[in-house]
Coordinates of C-alpha atoms in Angstrom, one line a residue:
Q54 CA -22.4 0.6 18.1
N55 CA -23.4 3.1 15.5
Q56 CA -23.8 1.1 12.3
Q57 CA -24.5 4.2 10.2
L58 CA -21.3 5.9 11.3
R59 CA -19.3 2.7 10.7
S60 CA -20.7 2.4 7.2
A61 CA -19.9 6.0 6.5
V62 CA -16.3 5.7 7.6
Q63 CA -15.9 2.4 5.7
Q64 CA -17.3 4.1 2.5
I65 CA -14.9 7.0 2.9
R66 CA -12.0 4.6 3.3
N67 CA -13.0 2.6 0.3
N68 CA -13.2 5.8 -1.8
C69 CA -9.8 6.9 -0.6
E70 CA -8.3 3.5 -1.5
N71 CA -9.9 3.6 -4.9
S72 CA -8.5 7.1 -5.5
Q73 CA -5.0 6.0 -4.5
Y74 CA -5.2 3.0 -6.9
E75 CA -6.3 5.3 -9.8
L76 CA -3.3 7.5 -9.1
F77 CA -1.1 4.5 -9.1
K78 CA -2.4 3.3 -12.4
I79 CA -1.9 6.8 -13.9
A80 CA 1.7 7.0 -12.6
Q81 CA 2.4 3.5 -13.8
S82 CA 1.1 4.3 -17.3
K83 CA 3.2 7.4 -17.5
G84 CA 6.3 5.5 -16.4
Y85 CA 6.6 7.3 -13.1
Y86 CA 6.3 4.1 -11.0
K87 CA 9.3 1.9 -10.9
P88 CA 9.0 -1.0 -8.5
A89 CA 11.9 -1.9 -6.3
E90 CA 14.1 -4.9 -7.3
Q91 CA 13.3 -8.1 -5.6
A92 CA 15.4 -8.7 -2.5
D93 CA 17.7 -11.7 -2.3
S94 CA 17.7 -14.1 0.7
Q95 CA 20.7 -12.3 2.3
Q96 CA 19.0 -9.0 2.2
I97 CA 15.8 -10.5 3.7
Q98 CA 17.7 -12.1 6.5
Q99 CA 19.5 -8.8 7.3
V100 CA 16.2 -6.9 7.6
K101 CA 14.7 -9.7 9.7
S102 CA 17.6 -9.6 12.1
Q103 CA 17.4 -5.8 12.4
L104 CA 13.7 -6.0 13.2
Q105 CA 14.1 -8.8 15.7
G106 CA 17.1 -7.0 17.3

């Protein structure tokens, strides 16, 4: 195993995730982000049955 390569890839991934979170915070502060409404139990069951199909 190449620990140095693993660490480099992990650092790249962490930087990418941090950048994505910063973009999310900017979008949220400008009102661009609108979360979906919470699903009710019937909608949840419908999706579950579709996925288990």
